[in-house]
Amino acid sequence: MEYNDCQILENYESMARAYTKALAEKGFVFVRLDSSASEKDELINKVADNLNKLWKIYLEASLSRSFVKNKLIYAQLAQNTSVIIDNYKKLYPNAKFSSLLPVKIRPQDVPKTAIILLTELIKDIWTLATHDETNSKSLIDMANDLLLQIKTLALLL
């Protein structure tokens, strides 16, 4: 018997279908799981948690005694994040925002930590925008607002 790789590749789909059919006749059951809905829900909740974390970081930085000159900037960033959270709640009313305890970060690490969290948020929001075409415009606008926060935080470094 002669072995030909090219012929196997050309007939692979029909071979796979025949193999699946033969196994089904022997009693095997094949189930197809669509995990995209659960992945989307996990992503929605992850974005909600990270937005909540970011807001808490800004809020604590605005109330801290260490940031004498930057309190107003952090208060404004907390306000902007609060508006983004409200808009996000309108898009996804079933999103689960975790109730976080205060986030303890050294005062000098707040801008760096916030930038790291913002980049993760922007990546996740863009990913969510590709999975949710009905809300993609609003999600892209949120990502752009968060990108402006990175610019503001970069000035504090």
PDB file of C-alpha atoms in Angstrom, residues 8-127:
ATOM      1  CA  ILE A   8      -4.888  12.391   3.040  1.00  0.00           C
ATOM      2  CA  LEU A   9      -5.036  16.175   3.403  1.00  0.00           C
ATOM      3  CA  GLU A  10      -7.453  16.482   0.500  1.00  0.00           C
ATOM      4  CA  ASN A  11      -9.758  13.825   1.908  1.00  0.00           C
ATOM      5  CA  TYR A  12      -9.346  14.710   5.586  1.00  0.00           C
ATOM      6  CA  GLU A  13     -12.804  16.216   6.035  1.00  0.00           C
ATOM      7  CA  SER A  14     -14.582  13.242   4.510  1.00  0.00           C
ATOM      8  CA  MET A  15     -12.405  10.865   6.558  1.00  0.00           C
ATOM      9  CA  ALA A  16     -13.198  12.738   9.771  1.00  0.00           C
ATOM     10  CA  ARG A  17     -16.928  12.700   9.028  1.00  0.00           C
ATOM     11  CA  ALA A  18     -16.868   8.982   8.284  1.00  0.00           C
ATOM     12  CA  TYR A  19     -14.900   8.308  11.483  1.00  0.00           C
ATOM     13  CA  THR A  20     -17.363  10.353  13.564  1.00  0.00           C
ATOM     14  CA  LYS A  21     -20.312   8.588  11.929  1.00  0.00           C
ATOM     15  CA  ALA A  22     -18.792   5.163  12.604  1.00  0.00           C
ATOM     16  CA  LEU A  23     -18.205   6.025  16.260  1.00  0.00           C
ATOM     17  CA  ALA A  24     -21.758   7.374  16.574  1.00  0.00           C
ATOM     18  CA  GLU A  25     -23.099   4.087  15.225  1.00  0.00           C
ATOM     19  CA  LYS A  26     -21.137   2.283  17.957  1.00  0.00           C
ATOM     20  CA  GLY A  27     -22.857   4.359  20.638  1.00  0.00           C
ATOM     21  CA  PHE A  28     -20.448   7.269  21.126  1.00  0.00           C
ATOM     22  CA  VAL A  29     -22.120  10.601  21.787  1.00  0.00           C
ATOM     23  CA  PHE A  30     -20.541  13.827  20.560  1.00  0.00           C
ATOM     24  CA  VAL A  31     -21.490  17.070  22.231  1.00  0.00           C
ATOM     25  CA  ARG A  32     -20.534  20.504  21.021  1.00  0.00           C
ATOM     26  CA  LEU A  33     -20.134  23.120  23.705  1.00  0.00           C
ATOM     27  CA  ASP A  34     -20.307  26.795  22.906  1.00  0.00           C
ATOM     28  CA  SER A  35     -18.235  28.519  25.550  1.00  0.00           C
ATOM     29  CA  SER A  36     -18.264  31.958  23.959  1.00  0.00           C
ATOM     30  CA  ALA A  37     -21.238  33.126  26.058  1.00  0.00           C
ATOM     31  CA  SER A  38     -19.609  32.163  29.347  1.00  0.00           C
ATOM     32  CA  GLU A  39     -16.292  33.691  28.267  1.00  0.00           C
ATOM     33  CA  LYS A  40     -18.108  36.923  27.402  1.00  0.00           C
ATOM     34  CA  ASP A  41     -19.813  36.970  30.831  1.00  0.00           C
ATOM     35  CA  GLU A  42     -16.468  36.407  32.552  1.00  0.00           C
ATOM     36  CA  LEU A  43     -14.952  39.255  30.556  1.00  0.00           C
ATOM     37  CA  ILE A  44     -17.868  41.556  31.420  1.00  0.00           C
ATOM     38  CA  ASN A  45     -17.399  40.830  35.133  1.00  0.00           C
ATOM     39  CA  LYS A  46     -13.605  41.181  34.907  1.00  0.00           C
ATOM     40  CA  VAL A  47     -13.949  44.641  33.358  1.00  0.00           C
ATOM     41  CA  ALA A  48     -16.473  45.591  36.045  1.00  0.00           C
ATOM     42  CA  ASP A  49     -14.101  44.458  38.822  1.00  0.00           C
ATOM     43  CA  ASN A  50     -11.143  46.298  37.325  1.00  0.00           C
ATOM     44  CA  LEU A  51     -13.169  49.494  36.886  1.00  0.00           C
ATOM     45  CA  ASN A  52     -14.184  49.229  40.520  1.00  0.00           C
ATOM     46  CA  LYS A  53     -10.549  48.699  41.593  1.00  0.00           C
ATOM     47  CA  LEU A  54      -9.429  51.686  39.562  1.00  0.00           C
ATOM     48  CA  TRP A  55     -12.101  53.903  41.078  1.00  0.00           C
ATOM     49  CA  LYS A  56     -11.105  52.798  44.598  1.00  0.00           C
ATOM     50  CA  ILE A  57      -7.432  53.545  43.891  1.00  0.00           C
ATOM     51  CA  TYR A  58      -8.259  57.038  42.649  1.00  0.00           C
ATOM     52  CA  LEU A  59     -10.633  57.687  45.531  1.00  0.00           C
ATOM     53  CA  GLU A  60      -8.109  56.645  48.169  1.00  0.00           C
ATOM     54  CA  ALA A  61      -5.381  58.675  46.471  1.00  0.00           C
ATOM     55  CA  SER A  62      -7.617  61.753  46.460  1.00  0.00           C
ATOM     56  CA  LEU A  63      -8.302  61.325  50.193  1.00  0.00           C
ATOM     57  CA  SER A  64      -4.707  60.518  51.138  1.00  0.00           C
ATOM     58  CA  ARG A  65      -2.593  62.965  53.095  1.00  0.00           C
ATOM     59  CA  SER A  66       0.450  62.088  50.998  1.00  0.00           C
ATOM     60  CA  PHE A  67      -0.822  63.671  47.778  1.00  0.00           C
ATOM     61  CA  VAL A  68      -1.011  67.318  48.689  1.00  0.00           C
ATOM     62  CA  LYS A  69      -0.606  68.680  45.165  1.00  0.00           C
ATOM     63  CA  ASN A  70      -2.213  65.802  43.236  1.00  0.00           C
ATOM     64  CA  LYS A  71      -5.415  65.364  45.261  1.00  0.00           C
ATOM     65  CA  LEU A  72      -7.468  67.355  42.800  1.00  0.00           C
ATOM     66  CA  ILE A  73      -6.183  65.336  39.836  1.00  0.00           C
ATOM     67  CA  TYR A  74      -7.013  62.036  41.551  1.00  0.00           C
ATOM     68  CA  ALA A  75     -10.439  63.336  42.548  1.00  0.00           C
ATOM     69  CA  GLN A  76     -11.106  64.282  38.938  1.00  0.00           C
ATOM     70  CA  LEU A  77      -9.912  60.849  37.731  1.00  0.00           C
ATOM     71  CA  ALA A  78     -12.195  59.197  40.307  1.00  0.00           C
ATOM     72  CA  GLN A  79     -15.099  61.292  39.009  1.00  0.00           C
ATOM     73  CA  ASN A  80     -14.342  60.330  35.388  1.00  0.00           C
ATOM     74  CA  THR A  81     -14.092  56.659  36.337  1.00  0.00           C
ATOM     75  CA  SER A  82     -17.397  56.909  38.182  1.00  0.00           C
ATOM     76  CA  VAL A  83     -19.049  58.198  35.003  1.00  0.00           C
ATOM     77  CA  ILE A  84     -17.491  55.341  33.009  1.00  0.00           C
ATOM     78  CA  ILE A  85     -18.789  52.841  35.596  1.00  0.00           C
ATOM     79  CA  ASP A  86     -22.306  54.321  35.339  1.00  0.00           C
ATOM     80  CA  ASN A  87     -22.209  54.026  31.533  1.00  0.00           C
ATOM     81  CA  TYR A  88     -20.907  50.473  31.817  1.00  0.00           C
ATOM     82  CA  LYS A  89     -23.766  49.586  34.175  1.00  0.00           C
ATOM     83  CA  LYS A  90     -26.216  50.868  31.562  1.00  0.00           C
ATOM     84  CA  LEU A  91     -24.657  48.625  28.913  1.00  0.00           C
ATOM     85  CA  TYR A  92     -24.406  45.571  31.167  1.00  0.00           C
ATOM     86  CA  PRO A  93     -26.900  45.810  34.030  1.00  0.00           C
ATOM     87  CA  ASN A  94     -26.124  42.240  35.142  1.00  0.00           C
ATOM     88  CA  ALA A  95     -22.382  42.869  35.531  1.00  0.00           C
ATOM     89  CA  LYS A  96     -21.117  41.911  38.956  1.00  0.00           C
ATOM     90  CA  PHE A  97     -19.101  44.649  40.631  1.00  0.00           C
ATOM     91  CA  SER A  98     -17.238  43.190  43.564  1.00  0.00           C
ATOM     92  CA  SER A  99     -17.369  45.085  46.819  1.00  0.00           C
ATOM     93  CA  LEU A 100     -13.719  45.662  47.468  1.00  0.00           C
ATOM     94  CA  LEU A 101     -12.015  46.535  50.662  1.00  0.00           C
ATOM     95  CA  PRO A 102      -9.773  49.573  50.433  1.00  0.00           C
ATOM     96  CA  VAL A 103      -6.822  48.980  48.125  1.00  0.00           C
ATOM     97  CA  LYS A 104      -3.536  49.604  49.918  1.00  0.00           C
ATOM     98  CA  ILE A 105      -0.846  50.973  47.626  1.00  0.00           C
ATOM     99  CA  ARG A 106       2.189  53.031  48.493  1.00  0.00           C
ATOM    100  CA  PRO A 107       1.534  56.643  47.497  1.00  0.00           C
ATOM    101  CA  GLN A 108       4.420  56.765  45.029  1.00  0.00           C
ATOM    102  CA  ASP A 109       3.130  53.604  43.290  1.00  0.00           C
ATOM    103  CA  VAL A 110      -0.402  54.836  42.607  1.00  0.00           C
ATOM    104  CA  PRO A 111       0.271  56.213  39.086  1.00  0.00           C
ATOM    105  CA  LYS A 112       2.181  53.084  38.003  1.00  0.00           C
ATOM    106  CA  THR A 113      -0.441  50.727  39.431  1.00  0.00           C
ATOM    107  CA  ALA A 114      -3.253  52.713  37.828  1.00  0.00           C
ATOM    108  CA  ILE A 115      -1.502  52.685  34.435  1.00  0.00           C
ATOM    109  CA  ILE A 116      -1.051  48.903  34.620  1.00  0.00           C
ATOM    110  CA  LEU A 117      -4.713  48.464  35.523  1.00  0.00           C
ATOM    111  CA  LEU A 118      -5.775  50.870  32.772  1.00  0.00           C
ATOM    112  CA  THR A 119      -3.840  49.009  30.082  1.00  0.00           C
ATOM    113  CA  GLU A 120      -5.447  45.733  31.152  1.00  0.00           C
ATOM    114  CA  LEU A 121      -8.862  47.408  31.148  1.00  0.00           C
ATOM    115  CA  ILE A 122      -8.369  48.862  27.682  1.00  0.00           C
ATOM    116  CA  LYS A 123      -7.284  45.474  26.320  1.00  0.00           C
ATOM    117  CA  ASP A 124     -10.300  43.740  27.885  1.00  0.00           C
ATOM    118  CA  ILE A 125     -12.732  46.428  26.720  1.00  0.00           C
ATOM    119  CA  TRP A 126     -11.441  46.158  23.149  1.00  0.00           C
ATOM    120  CA  THR A 127     -11.791  42.386  23.320  1.00  0.00           C
TER     121      THR A 127
END
